[in-house]
PDB file of C-alpha atoms and ligand atoms in Angstrom:
ATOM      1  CA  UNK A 458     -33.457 -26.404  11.785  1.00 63.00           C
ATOM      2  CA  UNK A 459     -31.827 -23.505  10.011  1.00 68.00           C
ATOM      3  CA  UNK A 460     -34.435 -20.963   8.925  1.00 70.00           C
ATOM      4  CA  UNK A 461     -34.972 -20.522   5.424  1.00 90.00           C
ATOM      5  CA  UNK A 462     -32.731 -18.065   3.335  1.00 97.00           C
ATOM      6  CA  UNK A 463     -34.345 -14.277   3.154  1.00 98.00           C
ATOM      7  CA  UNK A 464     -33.695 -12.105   0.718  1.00 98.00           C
ATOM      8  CA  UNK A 465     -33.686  -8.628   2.239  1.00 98.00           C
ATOM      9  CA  UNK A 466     -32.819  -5.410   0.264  1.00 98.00           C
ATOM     10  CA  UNK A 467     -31.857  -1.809   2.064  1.00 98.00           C
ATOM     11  CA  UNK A 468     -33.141   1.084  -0.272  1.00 98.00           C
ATOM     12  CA  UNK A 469     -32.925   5.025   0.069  1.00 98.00           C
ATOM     13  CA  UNK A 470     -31.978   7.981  -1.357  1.00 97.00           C
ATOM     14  CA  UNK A 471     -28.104   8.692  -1.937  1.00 94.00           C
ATOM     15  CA  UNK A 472     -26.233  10.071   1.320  1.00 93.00           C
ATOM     16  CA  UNK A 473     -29.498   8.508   3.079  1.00 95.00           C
ATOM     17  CA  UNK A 474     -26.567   5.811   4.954  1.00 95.00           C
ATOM     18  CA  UNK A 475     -27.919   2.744   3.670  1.00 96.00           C
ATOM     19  CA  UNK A 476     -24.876   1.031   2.701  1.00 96.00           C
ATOM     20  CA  UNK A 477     -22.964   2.106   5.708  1.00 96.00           C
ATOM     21  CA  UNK A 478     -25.683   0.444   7.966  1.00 97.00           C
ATOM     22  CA  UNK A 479     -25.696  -2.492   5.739  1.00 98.00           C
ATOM     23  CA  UNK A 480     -22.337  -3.329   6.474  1.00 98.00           C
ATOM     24  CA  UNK A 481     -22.769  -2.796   9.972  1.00 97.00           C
ATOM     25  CA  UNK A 482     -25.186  -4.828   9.767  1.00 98.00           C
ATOM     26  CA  UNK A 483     -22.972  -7.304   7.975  1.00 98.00           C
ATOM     27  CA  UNK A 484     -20.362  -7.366  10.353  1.00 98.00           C
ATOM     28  CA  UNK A 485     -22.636  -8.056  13.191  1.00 97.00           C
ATOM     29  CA  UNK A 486     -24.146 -11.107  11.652  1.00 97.00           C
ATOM     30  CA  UNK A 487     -20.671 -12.080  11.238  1.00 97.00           C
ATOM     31  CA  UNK A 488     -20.263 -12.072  14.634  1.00 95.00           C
ATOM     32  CA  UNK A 489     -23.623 -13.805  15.241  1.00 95.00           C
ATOM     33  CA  UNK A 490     -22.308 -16.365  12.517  1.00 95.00           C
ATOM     34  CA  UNK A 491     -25.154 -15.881  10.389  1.00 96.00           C
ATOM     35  CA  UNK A 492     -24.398 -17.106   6.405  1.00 96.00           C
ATOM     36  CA  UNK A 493     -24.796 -14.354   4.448  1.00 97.00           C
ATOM     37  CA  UNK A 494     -23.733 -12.323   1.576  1.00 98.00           C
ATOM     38  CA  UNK A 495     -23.761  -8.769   0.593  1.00 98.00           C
ATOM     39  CA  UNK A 496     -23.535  -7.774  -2.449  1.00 98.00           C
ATOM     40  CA  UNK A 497     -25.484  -4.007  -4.674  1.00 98.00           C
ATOM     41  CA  UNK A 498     -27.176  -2.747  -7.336  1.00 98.00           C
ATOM     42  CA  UNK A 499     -26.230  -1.659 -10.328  1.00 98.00           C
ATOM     43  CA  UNK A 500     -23.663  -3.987 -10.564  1.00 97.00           C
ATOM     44  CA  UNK A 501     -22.602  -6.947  -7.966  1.00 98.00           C
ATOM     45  CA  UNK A 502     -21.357  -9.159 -11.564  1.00 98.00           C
ATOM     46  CA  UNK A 503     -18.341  -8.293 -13.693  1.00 98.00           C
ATOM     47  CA  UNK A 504     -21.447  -7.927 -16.537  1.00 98.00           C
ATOM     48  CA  UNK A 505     -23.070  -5.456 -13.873  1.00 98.00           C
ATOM     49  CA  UNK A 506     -20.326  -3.396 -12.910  1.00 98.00           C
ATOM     50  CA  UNK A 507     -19.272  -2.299 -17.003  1.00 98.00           C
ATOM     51  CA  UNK A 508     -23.291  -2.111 -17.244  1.00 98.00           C
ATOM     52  CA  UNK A 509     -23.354   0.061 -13.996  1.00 98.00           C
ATOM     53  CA  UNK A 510     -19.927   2.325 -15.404  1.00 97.00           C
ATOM     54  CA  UNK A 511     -22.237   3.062 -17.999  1.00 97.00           C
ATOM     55  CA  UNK A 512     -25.239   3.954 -16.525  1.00 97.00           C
ATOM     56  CA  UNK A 513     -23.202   6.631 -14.318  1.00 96.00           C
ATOM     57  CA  UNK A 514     -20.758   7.765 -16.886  1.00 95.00           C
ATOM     58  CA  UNK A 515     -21.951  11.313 -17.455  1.00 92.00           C
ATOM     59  CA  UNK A 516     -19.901  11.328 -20.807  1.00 92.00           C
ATOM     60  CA  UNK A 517     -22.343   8.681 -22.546  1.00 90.00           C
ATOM     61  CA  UNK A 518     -24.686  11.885 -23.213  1.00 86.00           C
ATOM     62  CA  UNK A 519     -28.433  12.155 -22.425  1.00 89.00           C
ATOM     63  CA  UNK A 520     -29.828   8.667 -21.305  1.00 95.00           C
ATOM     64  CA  UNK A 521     -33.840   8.872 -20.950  1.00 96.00           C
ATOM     65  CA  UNK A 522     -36.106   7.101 -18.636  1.00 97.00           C
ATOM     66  CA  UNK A 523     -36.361   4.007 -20.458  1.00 98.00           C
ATOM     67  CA  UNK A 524     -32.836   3.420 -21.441  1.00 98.00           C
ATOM     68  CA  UNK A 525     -31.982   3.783 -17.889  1.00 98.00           C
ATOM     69  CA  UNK A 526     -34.598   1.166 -17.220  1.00 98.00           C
ATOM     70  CA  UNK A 527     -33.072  -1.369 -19.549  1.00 98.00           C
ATOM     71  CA  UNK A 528     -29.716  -0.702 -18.091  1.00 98.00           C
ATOM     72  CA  UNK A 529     -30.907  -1.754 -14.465  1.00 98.00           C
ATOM     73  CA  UNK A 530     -32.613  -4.418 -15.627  1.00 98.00           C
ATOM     74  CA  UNK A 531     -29.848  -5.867 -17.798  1.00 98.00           C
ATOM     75  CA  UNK A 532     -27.466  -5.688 -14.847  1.00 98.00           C
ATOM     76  CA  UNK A 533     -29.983  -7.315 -12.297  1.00 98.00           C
ATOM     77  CA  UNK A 534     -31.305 -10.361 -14.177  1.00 98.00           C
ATOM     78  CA  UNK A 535     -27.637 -11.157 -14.407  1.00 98.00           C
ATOM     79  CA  UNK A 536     -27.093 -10.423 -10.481  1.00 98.00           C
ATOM     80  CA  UNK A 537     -30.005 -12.983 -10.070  1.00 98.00           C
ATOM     81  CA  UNK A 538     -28.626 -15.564 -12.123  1.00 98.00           C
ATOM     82  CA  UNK A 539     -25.298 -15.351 -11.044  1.00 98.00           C
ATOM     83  CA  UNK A 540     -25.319 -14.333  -7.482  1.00 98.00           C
ATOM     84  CA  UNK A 541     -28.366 -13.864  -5.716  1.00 98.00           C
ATOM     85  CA  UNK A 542     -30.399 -16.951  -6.620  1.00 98.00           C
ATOM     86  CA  UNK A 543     -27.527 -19.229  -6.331  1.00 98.00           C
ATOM     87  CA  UNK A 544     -26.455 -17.999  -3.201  1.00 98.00           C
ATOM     88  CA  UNK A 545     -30.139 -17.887  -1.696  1.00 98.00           C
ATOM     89  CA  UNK A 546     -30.129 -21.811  -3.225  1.00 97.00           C
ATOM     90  CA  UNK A 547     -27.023 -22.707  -0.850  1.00 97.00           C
ATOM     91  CA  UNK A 548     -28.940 -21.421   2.110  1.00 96.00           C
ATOM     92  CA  UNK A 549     -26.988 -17.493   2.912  1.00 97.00           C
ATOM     93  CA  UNK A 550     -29.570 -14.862   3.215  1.00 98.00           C
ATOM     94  CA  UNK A 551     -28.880 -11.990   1.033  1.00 98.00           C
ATOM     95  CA  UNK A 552     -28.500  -8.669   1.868  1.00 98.00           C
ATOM     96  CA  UNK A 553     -28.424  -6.176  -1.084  1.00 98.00           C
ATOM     97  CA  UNK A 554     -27.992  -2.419  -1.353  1.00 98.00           C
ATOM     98  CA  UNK A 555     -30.530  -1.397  -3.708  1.00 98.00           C
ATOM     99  CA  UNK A 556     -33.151  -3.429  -5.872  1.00 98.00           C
ATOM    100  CA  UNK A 557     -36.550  -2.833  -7.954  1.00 98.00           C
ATOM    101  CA  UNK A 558     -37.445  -0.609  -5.815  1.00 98.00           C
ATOM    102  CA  UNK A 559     -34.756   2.093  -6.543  1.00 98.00           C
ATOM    103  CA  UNK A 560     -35.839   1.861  -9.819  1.00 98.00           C
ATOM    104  CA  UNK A 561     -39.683   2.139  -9.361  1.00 98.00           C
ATOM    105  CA  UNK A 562     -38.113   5.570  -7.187  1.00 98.00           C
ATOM    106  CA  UNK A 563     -35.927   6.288  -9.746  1.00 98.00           C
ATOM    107  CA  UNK A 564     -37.145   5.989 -13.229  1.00 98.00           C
ATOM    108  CA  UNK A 565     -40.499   5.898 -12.358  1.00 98.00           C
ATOM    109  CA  UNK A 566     -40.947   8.114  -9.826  1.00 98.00           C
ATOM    110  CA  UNK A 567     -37.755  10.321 -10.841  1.00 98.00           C
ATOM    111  CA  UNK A 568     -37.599   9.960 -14.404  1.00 98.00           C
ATOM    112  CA  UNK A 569     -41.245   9.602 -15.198  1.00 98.00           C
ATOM    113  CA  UNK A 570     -41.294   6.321 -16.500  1.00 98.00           C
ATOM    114  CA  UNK A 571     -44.768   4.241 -16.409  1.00 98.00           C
ATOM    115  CA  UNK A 572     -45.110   2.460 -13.003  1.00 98.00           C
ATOM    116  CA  UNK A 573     -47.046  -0.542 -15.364  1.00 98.00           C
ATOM    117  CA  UNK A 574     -44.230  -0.571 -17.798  1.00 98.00           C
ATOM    118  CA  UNK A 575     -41.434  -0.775 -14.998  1.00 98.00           C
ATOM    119  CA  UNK A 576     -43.841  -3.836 -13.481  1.00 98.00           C
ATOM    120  CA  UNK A 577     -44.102  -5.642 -16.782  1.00 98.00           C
ATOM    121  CA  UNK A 578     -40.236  -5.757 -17.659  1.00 98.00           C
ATOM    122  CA  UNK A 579     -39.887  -6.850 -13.625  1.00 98.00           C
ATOM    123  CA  UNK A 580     -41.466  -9.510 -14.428  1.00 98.00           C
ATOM    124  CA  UNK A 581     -39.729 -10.608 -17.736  1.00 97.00           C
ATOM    125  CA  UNK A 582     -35.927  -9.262 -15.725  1.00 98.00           C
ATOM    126  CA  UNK A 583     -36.936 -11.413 -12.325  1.00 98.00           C
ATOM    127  CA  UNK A 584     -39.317 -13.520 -12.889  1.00 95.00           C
ATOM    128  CA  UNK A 585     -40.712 -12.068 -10.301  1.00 92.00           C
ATOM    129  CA  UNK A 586     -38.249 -12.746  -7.509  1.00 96.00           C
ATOM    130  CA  UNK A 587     -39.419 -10.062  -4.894  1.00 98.00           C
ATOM    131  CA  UNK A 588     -37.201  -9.325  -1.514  1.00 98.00           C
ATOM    132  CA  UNK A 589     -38.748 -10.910   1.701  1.00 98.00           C
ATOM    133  CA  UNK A 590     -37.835  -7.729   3.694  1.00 98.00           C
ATOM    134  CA  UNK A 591     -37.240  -4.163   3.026  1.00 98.00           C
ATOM    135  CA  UNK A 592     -35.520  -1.640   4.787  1.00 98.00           C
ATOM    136  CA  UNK A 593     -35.995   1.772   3.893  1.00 98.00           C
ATOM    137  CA  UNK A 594     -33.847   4.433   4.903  1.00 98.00           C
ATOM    138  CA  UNK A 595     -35.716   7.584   4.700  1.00 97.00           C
ATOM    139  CA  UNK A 596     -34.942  11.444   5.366  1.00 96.00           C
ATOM    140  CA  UNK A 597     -35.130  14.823   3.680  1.00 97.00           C
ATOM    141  CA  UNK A 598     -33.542  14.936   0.354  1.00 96.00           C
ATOM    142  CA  UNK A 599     -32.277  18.591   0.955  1.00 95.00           C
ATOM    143  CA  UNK A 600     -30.301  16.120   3.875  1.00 95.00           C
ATOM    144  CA  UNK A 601     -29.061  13.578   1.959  1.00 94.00           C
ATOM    145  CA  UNK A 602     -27.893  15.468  -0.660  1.00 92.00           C
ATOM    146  CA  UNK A 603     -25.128  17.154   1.916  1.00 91.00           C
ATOM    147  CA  UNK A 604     -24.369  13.655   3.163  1.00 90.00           C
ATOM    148  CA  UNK A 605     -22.426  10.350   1.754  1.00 80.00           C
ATOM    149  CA  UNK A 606     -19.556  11.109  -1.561  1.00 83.00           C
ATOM    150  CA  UNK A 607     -21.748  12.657  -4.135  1.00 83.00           C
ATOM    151  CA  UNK A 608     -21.246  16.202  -2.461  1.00 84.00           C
ATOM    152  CA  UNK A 609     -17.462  15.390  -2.517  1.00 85.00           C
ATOM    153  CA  UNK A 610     -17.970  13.928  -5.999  1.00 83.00           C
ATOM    154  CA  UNK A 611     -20.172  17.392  -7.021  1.00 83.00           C
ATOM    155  CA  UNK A 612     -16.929  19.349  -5.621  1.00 84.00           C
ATOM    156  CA  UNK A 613     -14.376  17.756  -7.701  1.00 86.00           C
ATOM    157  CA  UNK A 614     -15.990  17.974 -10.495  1.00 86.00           C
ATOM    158  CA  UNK A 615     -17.039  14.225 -10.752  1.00 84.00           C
ATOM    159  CA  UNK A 616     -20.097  14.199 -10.280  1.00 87.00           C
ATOM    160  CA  UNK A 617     -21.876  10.927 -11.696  1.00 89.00           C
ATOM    161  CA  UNK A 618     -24.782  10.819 -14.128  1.00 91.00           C
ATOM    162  CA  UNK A 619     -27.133  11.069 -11.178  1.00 91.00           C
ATOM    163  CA  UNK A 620     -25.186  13.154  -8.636  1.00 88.00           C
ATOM    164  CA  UNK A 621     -25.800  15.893 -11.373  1.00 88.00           C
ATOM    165  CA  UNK A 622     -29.368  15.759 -10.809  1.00 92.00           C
ATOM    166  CA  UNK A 623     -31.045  18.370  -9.222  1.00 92.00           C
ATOM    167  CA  UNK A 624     -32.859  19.024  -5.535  1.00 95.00           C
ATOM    168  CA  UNK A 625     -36.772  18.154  -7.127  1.00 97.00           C
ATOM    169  CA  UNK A 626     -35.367  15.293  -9.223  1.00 97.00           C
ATOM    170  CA  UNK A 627     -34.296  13.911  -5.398  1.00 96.00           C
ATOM    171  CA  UNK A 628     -37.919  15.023  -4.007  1.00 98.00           C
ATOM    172  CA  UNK A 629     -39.676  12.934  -6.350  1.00 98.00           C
ATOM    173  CA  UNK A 630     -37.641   9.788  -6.194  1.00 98.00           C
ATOM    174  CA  UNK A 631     -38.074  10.553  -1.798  1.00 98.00           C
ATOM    175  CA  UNK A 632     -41.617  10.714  -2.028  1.00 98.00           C
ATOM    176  CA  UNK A 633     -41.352   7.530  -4.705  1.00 98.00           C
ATOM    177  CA  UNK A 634     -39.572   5.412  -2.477  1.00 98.00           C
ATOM    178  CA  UNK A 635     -42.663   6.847   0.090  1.00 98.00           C
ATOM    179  CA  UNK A 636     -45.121   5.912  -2.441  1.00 98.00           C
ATOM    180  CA  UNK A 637     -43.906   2.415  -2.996  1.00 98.00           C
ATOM    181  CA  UNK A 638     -43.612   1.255   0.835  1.00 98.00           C
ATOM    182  CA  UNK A 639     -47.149   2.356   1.276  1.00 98.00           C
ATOM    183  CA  UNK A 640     -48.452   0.068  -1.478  1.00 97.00           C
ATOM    184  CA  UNK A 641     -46.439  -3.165   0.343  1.00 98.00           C
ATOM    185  CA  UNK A 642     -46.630  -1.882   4.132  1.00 97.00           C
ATOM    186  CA  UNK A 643     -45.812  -5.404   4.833  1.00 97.00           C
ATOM    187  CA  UNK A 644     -42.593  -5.739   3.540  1.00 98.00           C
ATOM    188  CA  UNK A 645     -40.955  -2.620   4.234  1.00 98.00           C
ATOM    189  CA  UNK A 646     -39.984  -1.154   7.032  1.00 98.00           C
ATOM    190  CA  UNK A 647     -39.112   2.523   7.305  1.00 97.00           C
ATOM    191  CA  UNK A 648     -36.078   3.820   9.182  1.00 96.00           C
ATOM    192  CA  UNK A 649     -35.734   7.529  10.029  1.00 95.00           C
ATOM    193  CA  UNK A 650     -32.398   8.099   8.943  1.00 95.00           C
ATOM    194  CA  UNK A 651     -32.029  11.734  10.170  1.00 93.00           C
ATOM    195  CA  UNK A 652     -30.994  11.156  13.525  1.00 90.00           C
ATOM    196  CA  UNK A 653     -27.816   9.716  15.274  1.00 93.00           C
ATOM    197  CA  UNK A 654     -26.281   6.556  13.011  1.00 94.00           C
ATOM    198  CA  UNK A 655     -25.988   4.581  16.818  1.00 95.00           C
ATOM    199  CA  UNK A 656     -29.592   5.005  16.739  1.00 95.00           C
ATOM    200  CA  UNK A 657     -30.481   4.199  13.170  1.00 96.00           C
ATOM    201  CA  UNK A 658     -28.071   0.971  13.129  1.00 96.00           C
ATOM    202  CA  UNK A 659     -29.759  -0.556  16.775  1.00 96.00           C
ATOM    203  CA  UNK A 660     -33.181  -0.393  14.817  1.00 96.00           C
ATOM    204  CA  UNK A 661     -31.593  -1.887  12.063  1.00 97.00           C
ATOM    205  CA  UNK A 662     -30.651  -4.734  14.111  1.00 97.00           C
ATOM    206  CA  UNK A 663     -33.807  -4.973  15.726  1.00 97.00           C
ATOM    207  CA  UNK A 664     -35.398  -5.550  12.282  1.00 97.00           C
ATOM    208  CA  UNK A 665     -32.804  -7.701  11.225  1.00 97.00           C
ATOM    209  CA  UNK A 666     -32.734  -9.816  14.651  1.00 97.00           C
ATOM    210  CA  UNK A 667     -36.832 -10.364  13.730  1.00 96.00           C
ATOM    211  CA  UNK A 668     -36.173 -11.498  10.792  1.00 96.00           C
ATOM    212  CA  UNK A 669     -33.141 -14.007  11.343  1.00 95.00           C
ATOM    213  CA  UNK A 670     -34.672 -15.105  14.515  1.00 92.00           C
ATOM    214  CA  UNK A 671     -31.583 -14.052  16.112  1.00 90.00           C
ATOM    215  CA  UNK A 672     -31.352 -13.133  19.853  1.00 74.00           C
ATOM    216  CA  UNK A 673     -30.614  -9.148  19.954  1.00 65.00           C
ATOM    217  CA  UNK A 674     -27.761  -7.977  22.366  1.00 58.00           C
ATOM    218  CA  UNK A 675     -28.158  -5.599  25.088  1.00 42.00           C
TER     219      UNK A 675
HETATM  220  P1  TMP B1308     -25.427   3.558  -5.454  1.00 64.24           P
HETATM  221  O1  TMP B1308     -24.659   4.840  -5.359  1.00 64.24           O
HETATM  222  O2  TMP B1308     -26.355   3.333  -4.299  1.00 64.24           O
HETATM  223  O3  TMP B1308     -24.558   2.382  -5.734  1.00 64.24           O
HETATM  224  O4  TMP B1308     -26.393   3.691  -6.733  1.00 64.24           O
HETATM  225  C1  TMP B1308     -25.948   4.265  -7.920  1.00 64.24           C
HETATM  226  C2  TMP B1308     -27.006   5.163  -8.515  1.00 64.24           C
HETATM  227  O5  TMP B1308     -27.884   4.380  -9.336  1.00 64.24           O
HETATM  228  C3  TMP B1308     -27.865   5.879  -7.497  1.00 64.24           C
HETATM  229  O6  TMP B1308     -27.878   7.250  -7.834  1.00 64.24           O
HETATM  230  C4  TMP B1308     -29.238   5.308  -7.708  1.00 64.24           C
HETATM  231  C5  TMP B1308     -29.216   4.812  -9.132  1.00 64.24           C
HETATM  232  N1  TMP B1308     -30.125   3.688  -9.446  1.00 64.24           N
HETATM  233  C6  TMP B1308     -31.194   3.902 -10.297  1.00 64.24           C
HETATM  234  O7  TMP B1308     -31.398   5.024 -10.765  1.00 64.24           O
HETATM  235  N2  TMP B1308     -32.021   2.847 -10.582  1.00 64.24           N
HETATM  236  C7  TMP B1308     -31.812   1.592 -10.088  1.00 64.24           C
HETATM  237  O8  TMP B1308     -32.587   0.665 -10.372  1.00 64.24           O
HETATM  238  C8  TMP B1308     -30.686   1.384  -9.212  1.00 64.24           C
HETATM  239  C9  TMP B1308     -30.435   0.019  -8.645  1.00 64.24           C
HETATM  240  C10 TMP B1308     -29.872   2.469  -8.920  1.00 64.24           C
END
């Protein structure tokens, strides 16, 4: 009997290779014929993607914590409704680049907003639809601010709402992200992402092979 659909979410800091290694790890389960679908956060809806140009667009002016918060929300009870739950329904596991827990690292931990007030509109956004699994890709954020297309972004002159933010505005959403996978050690797992990708993308299929009940290759 098929195992039942997970819903696993890959979180981290940007330039921290999460979404890389997610569709790695896509590809792989293609070739393991595993039904699944991919699909990220803010966005992943036509409703989530304008939601998710706004959010970034530095020209909307000053956003604060809990506007942000809204935002997110707004653009993932959609992404629930229209993609995730139906496609969990129909029996494909779901991988997604980012969830609650960016924004518990984000706005909470980042911005300052109340943990209790981010858990209360969870509730109301999700209905409390949590992931089964967790992976969290974790390094330095002096690191992963040199890595992935927000440096590139930074040197055009592009730089999104949140690629403008500073080195300790980074810190605190690291040590967030931290924070939160100590609280629910059983869902996440943490992957040191400072080493070679090779190495970072075989334990991501380990995890992933546990999970799916999937026989790993050699
Ligand atoms: P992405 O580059 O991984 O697609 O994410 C876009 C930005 O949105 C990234 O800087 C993290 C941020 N973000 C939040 O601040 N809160 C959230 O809840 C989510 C999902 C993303």
């Amino acid at each position: 009997m098929a195992p039942p659909p997970l819903f696993i979410t890959f979180e981290g800091l940007d330039g921290s290779g999460k979404s890389t290694h997610l569709r790695r790890a896509s590809a792989w389960l293609e070739e393991h014929r595993v039904p699944h679908l991919v699909t990220h956060e803010p966005g992943g809806t036509p409703l989530g993607d304008a939601l998710r140009a706004i959010f970034l667009d530095p020209s909307r002016g000053a956003m604060d914590g809990t506007v942000e918060l809204l935002l997110v929300f707004a653009s993932r009870r959609q992404h629930l409704l229209e993609v995730i739950e139906p496609a969990l329904a129909a029996g494909r596991h779901v991988l997604c680049d980012r969830f609650t827990d960016s924004t518990r690292a984000y706005q909470g931990y980042g911005r300052g907003v109340p943990l209790p007030l981010i858990e209360q509109v969870n509730r109301v956004a999700t209905g409390g639809r949590t992931p089964d699994h967790t992976l969290l890709f974790d390094l330095p954020a002096g690191e992963a601010r040199t890595r992935g297309h927000s440096p590139s972004r930074r040197e055009r002159g592009a730089a999104d709402r949140l690629d403008a933010e500073g080195l300790a505005f980074y810190e605190r959403v690291r040590h967030g992200f931290q924070e939160v996978a100590r609280a629910e050690a059983g869902r996440f797992r943490q992957v040191d992402s400072s080493g070679a990708f090779e190495e970072t993308q075989a334990r991501v299929r380990a995890e992933l092979a546990r999970w799916l009940g999937l026989e790993e290759e050699a």
